[in-house]
Amino acid sequence: MSLWRYANPAEFMRVSGRVLPVLWALTAACLAIGLGWGFFIAPDDYQQGATVKILFIHVPAALMAINAWLMMLVTSLIWLVRRHHVSALAARAAAPVGATMTVIALLTGAIWGQPMWGTWWAWDPRLTSFFILFVFYLGYIALWEAVDEPDKAADLTSVLCLVGSVFALLSRYAVFFWSQGLHQGPSLSLDRTENVDNAFYWPLLVSIAGFVLLFLSLVLLRTRTEIRARRLRALQEVEARA
Amino acid sequence: MSAGAAVLGRELRLALRSGGGAGLGLAFFLITVLLMPFGVGPEPEKLATVAVGTLWIAALLACLLSLDRLFQADQEDGTLDILALSPLPLETLVALKAAAHWLSTGLPLVAAAPLLGITLNLPAPAFPWLVASLAIGTPGLSFLGAIGAALTIGIRRGGLLLSLLVLPLYIPSLIFGASAATAAAEGRDPGPAMLLLAGLTLAIVALAPFVGAAAIRLNLR
Amino acid sequence: MGLLVEGLSCNRAGRPVLEGIALEVPDGGCLTLRGPNGAGKSTLLRVLAGLLPATSGTIALDGIRLDRDRDLYGERLAYAGHLDAIKPQLSVAENLAFWAALHGSGGTAAALDALDLAAIAERPAHVCSAGQKRRLGLARLLVAPRRLWLLDEPTVSLDADAVARLLAVLREHLSGGGMAVIATHADLGLPEQRVLRLAPLAARAAARHTGPFLAGDWA
């Protein structure tokens, strides 16, 4: 029995239909525990006060923003190499979720930054990289929408995803060069997870698990929708020819 | 005349003859730079600080103008089919077309940039570096644009989508190119940025034809 | 050796267009494709040209398999689709000279003469009539020697005189051992003409539920 069995749409629909309710339940539990613990039980930070609590949304969202793109890269490669339709549709399904996570990360970052730095936005390398990532998501989604023929759209978006991955990474390093090349070194560090206190560590971990599960649930749900849309399209074509 | 020279010659002839490509990009470049002082004000000191960025971004946008027709025109009149069947590899075709795009669009911008630099009060030490950064950076823009053009061949009104796909890819080139010229303007060493830009452009020129050709093959079937 | 096609099928956008096509064209042979619109004539020509991938089956030209030796195969054929691949900004001679240079042959004079284009050689293509453009498109076949010609409705917008010239050119190609596959509604009256009739596959394939998204009963 191989993993590729699940690349068959019928098999995928059968299995995902059973898994999805469990995933939703786990998602709800993890998010409730992680966010509830973080918001109401974990102490305020001695420096940042209550604003630190937004970190329980900000950090997981930022992680998923990047991981969603990585998942799209892997599924795009699988489509190009093995031509499994479910893989291509999973990449398509993940894009809007990843884009939304990017927006959440940017917005929560701005809300956190306002009281802490006194500004909603700074052209800090990390903020800028996420902004760029968001633009890459937009281009990817737009290309999917623009191509009529689904298989060709899968082909072309896969190529774009590969090129985009290279340039998203390149941009990240270029942005560090730019920010240090034009200004003094970054005075605002966003690297908070490294020195985070134990009191924040566990609820943060549960929140991250919750976001991972949320992402998986949403992608499965959206992939199921995409598969149904393709089936509908195929059935309509058969109908039109009969 | 070899097959490659034939393609290059024809592309340049078409760019010059249709009154499209070359002239239009240059005119767009001039107008964009002309608009800038209206946006930021006529003070020379203020203009000097935005001169490098303005010239680079205007060049970047001017490069985009004629990109959407790079392969689409050939696909619409059946030329792309015949080219795909010809002995010339598609990779070579993409490279030649991107090169022709740079010669007809990028090169005039490089030539016009120092003149426009004067109007924006660009600091004197930055002139050679601005021209050099554009000369080294813009070929990369044309080759990246060829990838975008190949991806959007079959899309009606693909020009807007092309900008959305291609402009984010221009970010590293823009950062290194503008950094080099800015460093020169501020009396710092423009060397590192310039070397990074040159390396980036070389990598793009070497790899983009393969990606573009792959996208064309996917589009043809 | 000739052209040999066996068990050829082709899907477009997940839908079968050609199925189980078998054909053979010997040296000097000419095959005419007939059938109503949508029967897959143009698709078959594009598959034979290597522009569209076959879903299954083999195509061999002079023993060279399309799927194994693409470049060698491609060097033996010339394709003239329903688009003429003409740049309106260039003159007739410039258009043709480009294709000649691309295929590594110099002379365009013979091709211009054969299709009666010499008189308008310097005319910009955008002022040419539809028939003149068609002749220019067909002249491209003559700039480089090719074993197999694939022609999609070559007589469209040609007048009687031009059709006669096309036939003369075709006869010469065939008598030299060349081959041709032509999709056409017109009767060209070529000697020893073979005909392959294609019927639209849609009616036959409609009832079958194939493809990854149709298999199985789920919703």
XYZ file of C-alpha atoms in Angstrom:
682
model
C 0.000 0.000 0.000
C 1.549 3.242 -1.050
C 0.984 6.821 -0.046
C 0.083 7.666 -3.663
C -3.187 5.804 -3.185
C -4.569 8.978 -1.619
C -3.750 10.910 -4.782
C -6.806 9.297 -6.343
C -9.639 11.839 -5.887
C -12.217 9.217 -4.884
C -9.912 7.740 -2.265
C -8.921 11.186 -1.040
C -12.539 12.223 -0.653
C -13.344 9.076 1.297
C -10.440 9.384 3.724
C -10.511 13.165 4.125
C -14.235 13.050 4.785
C -13.563 10.859 7.820
C -10.488 12.701 9.034
C -11.880 16.215 8.735
C -14.334 16.145 11.708
C -11.573 14.818 13.970
C -9.226 17.531 12.742
C -11.793 20.250 13.415
C -12.332 18.948 16.949
C -8.584 18.850 17.639
C -8.197 22.341 16.136
C -10.916 23.770 18.340
C -9.456 22.106 21.438
C -5.892 23.265 20.804
C -6.899 26.820 19.944
C -9.207 27.065 22.941
C -6.554 25.757 25.323
C -3.605 27.604 23.798
C -5.300 30.979 23.369
C -7.301 30.708 26.584
C -4.172 29.858 28.566
C -2.224 32.577 26.818
C -4.844 35.310 27.193
C -6.225 34.638 30.656
C -3.796 32.504 32.653
C -0.295 33.409 31.469
C 1.086 36.486 33.265
C 1.642 39.892 31.677
C 5.169 40.597 30.551
C 7.108 42.809 33.004
C 8.136 45.099 30.145
C 5.457 44.732 27.507
C 2.421 44.358 29.740
C -0.685 42.797 28.226
C 0.445 43.534 24.655
C 2.642 40.450 24.834
C -0.485 38.305 24.527
C -0.895 39.047 20.846
C 2.175 36.883 20.382
C -0.039 33.807 20.805
C -1.674 34.679 17.483
C 1.175 36.501 15.795
C 3.891 33.850 16.051
C 1.762 30.859 14.942
C 0.278 32.855 12.050
C 3.734 33.925 10.887
C 4.967 30.335 11.053
C 2.031 29.082 9.028
C 2.442 31.871 6.481
C 5.848 30.460 5.576
C 4.925 26.791 5.970
C 1.917 27.179 3.694
C 4.226 28.350 0.911
C 6.587 25.438 1.596
C 3.648 23.057 1.353
C 2.649 24.643 -1.972
C 6.207 24.188 -3.207
C 6.200 20.485 -2.311
C 2.742 19.807 -3.771
C 3.644 21.751 -6.931
C 6.726 19.586 -7.381
C 4.650 16.451 -6.872
C 2.232 17.666 -9.553
C 5.041 18.429 -12.004
C 6.774 15.096 -11.429
C 3.945 12.637 -10.808
C 0.913 14.557 -12.095
C -1.417 13.785 -9.215
C -4.429 16.039 -9.495
C -5.080 16.125 -5.759
C -1.584 17.484 -5.208
C -2.119 20.403 -7.592
C -5.507 21.168 -6.063
C -4.056 21.047 -2.550
C -1.519 23.695 -3.601
C -4.333 25.811 -4.987
C -6.342 25.302 -1.786
C -3.444 26.282 0.466
C -2.668 29.615 -1.226
C -5.529 31.750 0.121
C -5.047 30.228 3.587
C -1.354 31.086 3.487
C -2.107 34.593 2.236
C -4.580 35.087 5.085
C -2.022 33.889 7.635
C 0.432 36.402 6.183
C -2.108 39.202 6.599
C -2.865 38.097 10.163
C 0.853 38.088 10.968
C 1.278 41.561 9.474
C -1.801 43.019 11.190
C -1.110 41.539 14.620
C 2.491 42.664 14.225
C 1.301 46.204 13.547
C -1.033 46.140 16.552
C 1.831 44.897 18.720
C 4.267 47.379 17.197
C 2.150 50.458 17.798
C 2.457 50.532 21.618
C 5.912 48.933 21.678
C 7.731 50.873 18.965
C 5.366 53.817 18.682
C 4.686 53.035 15.027
C 2.305 50.787 13.129
C 4.803 49.973 10.471
C 8.574 50.055 10.068
C 10.556 48.865 7.070
C 12.244 46.320 9.241
C 13.721 43.388 7.238
C 11.360 40.886 8.739
C 8.218 42.955 8.198
C 9.317 43.721 4.670
C 9.936 40.036 3.909
C 6.402 39.181 4.965
C 5.026 41.978 2.845
C 6.917 40.525 -0.125
C 5.669 37.025 0.676
C 2.116 38.351 0.599
C 2.677 39.789 -2.899
C 3.958 36.401 -4.069
C 0.780 34.779 -2.736
C -1.304 37.323 -4.649
C 0.486 36.602 -7.926
C 0.126 32.854 -7.439
C -3.599 33.089 -6.715
C -4.123 35.485 -9.633
C -2.442 33.099 -12.087
C -4.661 30.217 -10.947
C -7.715 32.409 -11.520
C -6.578 33.630 -14.936
C -5.973 30.305 -16.705
C -9.175 28.613 -17.884
C -7.911 25.095 -18.395
C -7.357 23.483 -14.949
C -4.421 21.224 -15.829
C -2.586 24.006 -17.630
C -3.261 26.318 -14.689
C -1.735 23.684 -12.403
C 1.328 23.444 -14.668
C 1.910 27.178 -14.898
C 1.263 27.936 -11.230
C 3.689 25.152 -10.294
C 6.398 26.803 -12.376
C 5.536 30.151 -10.779
C 5.696 28.576 -7.321
C 9.207 27.255 -8.021
C 10.449 30.585 -9.382
C 8.636 32.447 -6.606
C 10.263 30.275 -3.928
C 13.728 31.104 -5.221
C 12.984 34.814 -5.403
C 11.129 34.977 -2.092
C 14.256 33.539 -0.471
C 16.544 35.825 -2.483
C 14.410 38.827 -1.556
C 14.658 37.933 2.119
C 18.452 38.092 2.031
C 18.434 41.113 -0.275
C 16.153 42.892 2.195
C 18.620 42.268 5.011
C 21.343 43.709 2.794
C 19.186 46.721 1.972
C 18.113 47.469 5.495
C 21.666 47.304 6.801
C 23.102 48.824 3.677
C 21.024 51.983 3.859
C 20.455 52.413 7.566
C 22.195 51.415 10.749
C 21.611 47.856 11.939
C 18.050 47.012 12.942
C 17.372 48.595 16.304
C 14.049 46.838 16.604
C 14.436 43.133 17.031
C 11.456 40.902 16.449
C 13.305 37.819 17.619
C 11.265 37.219 20.690
C 10.644 33.485 20.612
C 14.257 32.732 21.454
C 14.243 34.366 24.827
C 10.654 33.772 25.660
C 9.901 32.816 29.256
C 8.568 29.396 30.286
C 5.295 30.971 31.337
C 4.735 31.870 27.687
C 6.454 28.876 26.139
C 3.824 26.166 26.729
C 0.705 28.110 25.798
C 2.577 29.341 22.722
C 3.407 25.764 21.746
C -0.242 24.710 22.086
C -1.332 27.739 20.043
C 1.134 26.812 17.328
C -0.227 23.265 17.293
C -3.716 24.763 17.034
C -2.737 26.885 14.054
C -1.093 23.919 12.324
C -4.297 21.927 12.794
C -6.400 24.885 11.669
C -4.295 25.157 8.529
C -4.600 21.422 7.819
C -8.367 21.494 8.354
C -8.849 24.518 6.107
C -6.628 23.076 3.372
C -8.424 19.719 3.495
C -11.787 21.459 3.363
C -10.740 23.666 0.469
C -9.118 20.768 -1.401
C -12.375 18.841 -1.094
C -14.201 21.833 -2.530
C -11.729 22.114 -5.420
C -12.076 18.387 -6.169
C -15.849 18.691 -6.176
C -15.602 21.686 -8.518
C -13.464 19.657 -10.907
C -15.905 16.745 -10.772
C -18.774 19.114 -11.457
C -16.896 20.536 -14.425
C -16.148 17.061 -15.779
C -19.775 15.978 -15.359
C -21.000 19.115 -17.102
C -18.700 18.390 -20.012
C -20.053 14.861 -20.309
C -23.566 16.306 -20.147
C -22.798 18.845 -22.884
C -21.552 16.138 -25.214
C -24.422 13.717 -24.634
C 23.004 34.113 -41.492
C 22.574 31.714 -38.585
C 19.224 30.883 -37.065
C 20.031 32.785 -33.875
C 21.059 35.931 -35.731
C 17.870 35.646 -37.792
C 15.674 35.627 -34.676
C 17.577 38.488 -33.055
C 17.494 40.541 -36.262
C 13.811 39.975 -36.765
C 12.931 40.846 -33.167
C 14.867 44.112 -33.340
C 13.366 44.958 -36.715
C 9.861 44.353 -35.374
C 10.551 46.431 -32.250
C 11.779 49.357 -34.309
C 9.310 49.062 -37.154
C 6.027 48.769 -35.329
C 6.876 51.974 -33.495
C 6.191 49.979 -30.321
C 8.859 48.507 -28.041
C 11.836 50.778 -28.030
C 10.296 54.239 -28.355
C 7.356 53.610 -26.079
C 9.422 52.322 -23.166
C 11.755 55.292 -23.371
C 8.864 57.768 -23.515
C 7.267 56.108 -20.489
C 10.588 56.385 -18.628
C 10.808 60.123 -19.401
C 7.244 60.806 -18.315
C 7.543 58.878 -15.055
C 10.680 60.806 -14.127
C 9.003 64.065 -15.136
C 6.091 63.325 -12.789
C 8.316 62.659 -9.785
C 9.142 66.303 -8.892
C 5.426 67.127 -8.960
C 4.941 64.482 -6.304
C 7.826 65.313 -3.969
C 8.375 69.016 -4.658
C 10.985 70.947 -6.661
C 13.614 71.388 -3.892
C 16.966 70.119 -5.267
C 18.039 68.514 -1.944
C 14.801 66.573 -1.722
C 15.080 65.400 -5.338
C 18.693 64.336 -4.844
C 17.634 61.878 -2.129
C 15.012 60.209 -4.309
C 16.882 60.449 -7.635
C 18.376 56.939 -7.625
C 15.154 55.289 -6.531
C 13.093 57.215 -9.051
C 15.335 56.309 -11.962
C 15.511 52.654 -10.992
C 11.781 52.247 -10.410
C 10.905 54.162 -13.577
C 13.288 51.902 -15.535
C 11.736 48.844 -13.940
C 8.211 49.883 -14.918
C 9.295 50.891 -18.428
C 10.761 47.395 -18.878
C 7.346 45.885 -18.196
C 5.548 47.805 -20.921
C 6.224 45.683 -23.970
C 6.751 42.380 -22.160
C 3.218 41.040 -22.502
C 3.565 40.841 -26.296
C 6.947 39.077 -26.166
C 5.501 35.612 -26.878
C 1.786 36.342 -27.099
C 2.061 38.073 -30.484
C 3.876 35.029 -31.863
C 1.305 32.675 -30.427
C -1.633 34.580 -31.886
C -0.334 34.545 -35.473
C 0.925 30.944 -35.374
C 4.607 31.897 -35.400
C 5.244 30.238 -32.037
C 4.142 26.828 -33.392
C 6.593 27.068 -36.259
C 9.362 28.334 -33.990
C 8.737 25.426 -31.614
C 9.150 23.016 -34.554
C 12.258 24.726 -35.900
C 15.761 23.389 -35.242
C 16.333 26.276 -32.827
C 15.920 25.091 -29.193
C 13.152 26.898 -27.314
C 15.676 27.863 -24.625
C 17.742 29.699 -27.219
C 14.617 31.344 -28.561
C 13.676 32.636 -25.099
C 17.212 33.918 -24.508
C 17.312 35.679 -27.893
C 13.910 37.257 -27.425
C 14.830 38.479 -23.948
C 18.118 39.824 -25.322
C 16.257 41.640 -28.105
C 13.856 43.054 -25.519
C 16.778 44.403 -23.534
C 18.450 45.900 -26.621
C 15.244 47.633 -27.711
C 13.921 48.635 -24.260
C 16.613 48.368 -21.575
C 19.565 49.847 -23.431
C 17.810 53.142 -24.374
C 16.891 53.564 -20.688
C 20.521 53.135 -19.652
C 21.509 55.789 -22.196
C 18.811 58.239 -21.080
C 19.332 57.757 -17.334
C 22.278 60.195 -16.855
C 20.383 63.000 -18.630
C 17.404 62.497 -16.378
C 19.782 62.205 -13.419
C 20.773 65.833 -14.027
C 17.163 66.967 -13.801
C 16.785 65.143 -10.484
C 19.989 66.681 -9.083
C 21.688 63.302 -8.758
C 25.001 63.759 -6.861
C 27.961 63.831 -9.279
C 29.841 60.755 -7.934
C 26.726 58.615 -8.434
C 26.450 59.121 -12.212
C 28.848 56.415 -13.417
C 27.540 53.979 -10.818
C 23.902 54.635 -11.646
C 24.559 54.015 -15.333
C 26.635 50.930 -14.523
C 24.012 49.534 -12.155
C 21.278 49.996 -14.759
C 23.463 48.526 -17.498
C 24.215 45.487 -15.355
C 20.777 45.151 -13.783
C 18.332 45.703 -16.655
C 19.304 42.564 -18.652
C 18.146 40.581 -15.633
C 14.831 42.464 -15.731
C 14.279 41.514 -19.384
C 15.105 37.856 -18.742
C 12.852 37.646 -15.668
C 10.174 39.363 -17.726
C 10.508 36.610 -20.326
C 9.499 34.079 -17.648
C 6.416 36.125 -16.830
C 5.603 36.558 -20.527
C 5.934 32.816 -21.105
C 3.617 32.076 -18.166
C 0.921 34.462 -19.414
C 1.002 33.592 -23.148
C -2.530 32.262 -23.349
C -4.188 34.771 -21.021
C -6.394 37.467 -22.461
C -5.415 40.861 -21.111
C -2.407 39.212 -19.524
C -0.495 42.491 -19.188
C -1.795 43.358 -15.726
C -1.287 39.852 -14.420
C 2.212 39.892 -15.890
C 3.069 42.961 -13.775
C 1.771 41.244 -10.661
C 3.873 38.158 -11.384
C 7.049 39.886 -12.500
C 7.396 42.965 -10.270
C 8.005 40.967 -7.044
C 10.775 39.103 -8.885
C 12.454 42.446 -9.549
C 12.930 43.227 -5.838
C 16.463 41.794 -5.422
C 17.739 43.499 -8.594
C 16.202 46.776 -7.479
C 17.710 46.519 -4.007
C 21.245 45.780 -5.199
C 21.148 48.212 -8.133
C 19.763 51.126 -6.147
C 22.073 50.330 -3.203
C 25.144 50.564 -5.434
C 24.165 53.948 -6.869
C 23.062 55.273 -3.475
C 26.293 54.152 -1.853
C 28.250 56.052 -4.507
C 26.066 59.130 -3.980
C 26.751 59.032 -0.238
C 30.487 58.468 -0.688
C 30.467 54.845 0.427
C 31.854 51.846 -1.442
C 29.405 50.724 -4.153
C 31.480 47.606 -4.866
C 29.673 44.926 -2.819
C 26.197 45.842 -4.049
C 27.446 46.023 -7.611
C 29.068 42.587 -7.401
C 25.903 41.086 -5.934
C 23.876 42.711 -8.722
C 26.242 41.342 -11.361
C 26.089 37.852 -9.851
C 22.304 37.993 -9.661
C 21.975 39.137 -13.269
C 24.349 36.431 -14.492
C 22.369 33.763 -12.641
C 19.091 35.080 -14.041
C 20.439 35.249 -17.606
C 21.770 31.700 -17.273
C 18.648 30.113 -15.772
C 15.638 32.122 -16.967
C 15.692 30.734 -20.568
C 15.171 27.220 -19.216
C 12.225 28.270 -17.049
C 10.728 30.332 -19.875
C 11.085 27.484 -22.371
C 9.468 25.069 -19.904
C 6.536 27.465 -19.477
C 6.142 27.794 -23.263
C 6.121 24.004 -23.669
C 3.443 23.716 -20.977
C 1.451 26.421 -22.749
C 1.686 24.838 -26.186
C 0.200 21.538 -25.177
C 9.994 4.117 -45.068
C 7.173 6.610 -44.735
C 4.945 7.667 -41.870
C 3.537 4.961 -39.612
C 1.007 5.668 -36.863
C -0.474 2.996 -34.618
C -3.074 3.102 -31.868
C -2.898 6.865 -31.530
C -5.089 8.559 -28.921
C -5.124 12.127 -27.756
C -6.932 13.883 -24.934
C -7.399 17.606 -24.786
C -8.409 19.255 -21.520
C -9.100 15.792 -20.114
C -11.485 14.915 -22.933
C -10.739 12.322 -25.634
C -10.447 13.864 -29.106
C -8.728 11.078 -31.021
C -8.872 7.384 -30.298
C -7.250 4.365 -31.897
C -5.992 6.166 -34.998
C -3.879 4.013 -37.298
C -2.514 5.266 -40.593
C 0.318 4.709 -42.994
C 1.727 7.027 -45.621
C 4.401 5.536 -47.896
C 7.105 7.517 -49.674
C 5.476 9.742 -52.275
C 2.072 9.183 -50.673
C -0.575 11.718 -49.775
C -3.213 11.223 -47.115
C -6.314 13.397 -46.973
C -8.101 13.819 -43.652
C -11.824 14.322 -43.916
C -14.622 14.715 -41.451
C -17.010 17.303 -40.012
C -15.898 20.190 -37.825
C -14.703 18.996 -34.450
C -13.751 15.547 -35.735
C -10.142 16.136 -34.692
C -8.465 16.796 -38.053
C -6.456 19.772 -36.816
C -5.658 17.978 -33.558
C -4.337 14.960 -35.469
C -2.103 17.221 -37.561
C -0.775 18.946 -34.454
C -0.092 15.591 -32.786
C 1.720 14.395 -35.920
C 3.756 17.609 -35.864
C 4.708 16.972 -32.254
C 2.982 20.144 -31.044
C 0.493 18.195 -28.946
C 1.447 15.121 -26.930
C -0.256 11.844 -27.799
C -1.940 10.139 -24.858
C -1.000 6.735 -26.249
C 0.189 5.117 -29.452
C 3.295 5.421 -31.584
C 4.255 7.778 -34.389
C 7.277 6.990 -36.541
C 8.595 8.887 -39.553
C 11.141 6.941 -41.607
C 11.591 4.712 -38.583
C 12.303 7.644 -36.257
C 9.971 7.627 -33.271
C 8.495 10.992 -32.248
C 8.525 10.057 -28.561
C 12.155 8.892 -28.638
C 13.942 11.198 -31.008
C 12.014 14.417 -31.084
C 14.654 16.597 -32.725
C 15.458 14.215 -35.579
C 11.742 13.649 -36.164
C 11.039 17.386 -36.171
C 13.742 18.054 -38.746
C 11.867 15.914 -41.277
C 8.548 17.715 -41.282
C 7.000 21.027 -42.151
C 3.710 22.167 -40.646
C 1.328 24.754 -42.051
C -1.590 25.316 -39.704
C -4.606 27.492 -40.292
C -2.553 30.486 -39.109
C 0.055 31.697 -41.578
C 2.747 32.805 -39.090
C 3.195 36.126 -40.883
C 4.410 39.358 -39.291
C 2.386 42.217 -40.830
C 5.168 44.754 -40.250
C 7.644 42.847 -42.426
C 7.592 42.558 -46.208
C 6.733 39.321 -47.980
C 10.394 38.670 -48.781
C 11.506 39.488 -45.220
C 8.927 37.113 -43.756
C 10.135 34.300 -45.970
C 13.822 35.108 -45.563
C 13.437 34.735 -41.798
C 12.076 31.209 -42.082
C 14.781 30.332 -44.600
C 17.504 31.592 -42.259
C 15.924 29.824 -39.286
C 15.999 26.522 -41.139
C 19.537 27.128 -42.300
C 18.826 27.486 -46.010
C 19.500 30.636 -47.996
C 17.312 30.674 -51.058
C 13.815 32.119 -51.071
C 13.676 32.931 -54.784
C 12.400 29.503 -55.816
C 9.715 29.531 -53.142
C 8.588 33.038 -54.158
C 8.368 31.961 -57.800
C 6.563 28.702 -57.118
C 3.653 30.446 -55.399
C 3.671 33.527 -57.615
C 4.854 35.911 -54.905
C 7.891 37.391 -56.691
C 5.924 40.391 -57.952
C 4.802 41.378 -54.451
C 8.004 40.386 -52.644
C 8.693 43.905 -51.373
C 5.126 44.587 -50.294
C 4.522 44.852 -46.532
C 2.524 41.832 -45.405
C -0.170 43.946 -43.758
C -1.408 45.186 -47.134
C -1.517 41.694 -48.643
C -4.869 40.037 -49.343
C -5.945 36.893 -47.492
C -5.042 34.762 -50.504
C -1.599 36.332 -50.799
C -0.944 35.731 -47.105
C -2.009 32.122 -47.485
C 0.400 31.697 -50.386
C 3.151 33.257 -48.303
C 2.343 30.839 -45.487
C 2.580 27.914 -47.910
C 5.790 29.219 -49.487
C 7.413 28.536 -46.119
C 7.154 24.806 -46.922
C 9.590 25.288 -49.770
C 12.418 27.155 -48.021
C 13.858 23.961 -46.556
C 13.554 20.407 -47.870
C 11.252 18.412 -45.602
C 10.078 14.813 -46.007
C 6.599 15.230 -44.577
C 4.225 18.139 -45.074
C 1.333 18.598 -42.660
C -1.241 20.976 -44.140
C -4.357 22.242 -42.377
C -6.961 23.459 -44.896
C -4.313 24.756 -47.324
C -6.795 25.896 -49.978
C -8.766 28.292 -47.771
C -8.981 31.760 -49.387
C -7.012 30.617 -52.459
C -8.436 31.297 -55.936
C -8.477 28.660 -58.679
C -5.144 29.783 -60.103
C -3.479 29.634 -56.679
C -4.949 26.196 -55.958
C -3.465 24.979 -59.241
C -0.068 26.312 -58.190
C -0.377 24.633 -54.806
C -1.212 21.349 -56.498
C 1.773 21.687 -58.804
C 4.006 22.268 -55.811
C 2.454 19.304 -53.990
C 2.870 16.991 -56.988
C 6.508 17.910 -57.265
C 6.995 17.263 -53.538
C 5.317 13.859 -53.802
C 7.064 12.810 -56.991
C 10.358 13.518 -55.240
C 9.415 10.880 -52.648
C 7.962 13.370 -50.146
C 4.827 12.715 -48.119
C 1.849 14.871 -47.213
C -1.030 14.711 -44.758
C -3.700 17.243 -45.641
C -6.851 18.163 -43.771
C -9.288 19.592 -46.272
C -12.925 19.833 -47.305
C -12.034 20.478 -50.952
C -11.304 17.718 -53.433
C -7.741 18.309 -54.500
C -7.756 15.658 -57.212
C -4.305 14.385 -56.393
C -3.274 11.036 -57.875
C -3.362 7.923 -55.684
C -5.021 9.863 -52.934
C -5.723 8.043 -49.695
C -8.463 9.270 -47.419
C -8.878 8.906 -43.655
C -12.350 9.729 -42.400
C -12.604 11.025 -38.854
C -15.877 11.071 -36.946
C -16.424 13.242 -33.890
C -15.512 11.194 -30.876
C -17.886 13.061 -28.611
C -20.949 10.984 -29.463
C -19.160 7.725 -28.879
C -17.334 8.717 -25.731
C -20.188 10.579 -24.086
C -21.517 7.709 -22.063
C -18.199 6.596 -20.647
C -17.110 7.892 -17.287
C -13.366 8.148 -17.418
C -10.801 10.566 -16.081
C -9.677 11.018 -12.493
C -12.626 13.153 -11.474
C -15.347 11.012 -13.022
C -14.311 7.623 -11.696
C -16.149 6.283 -8.663
C -19.444 7.419 -7.204
C -18.900 10.105 -4.623
C -20.001 13.653 -4.231
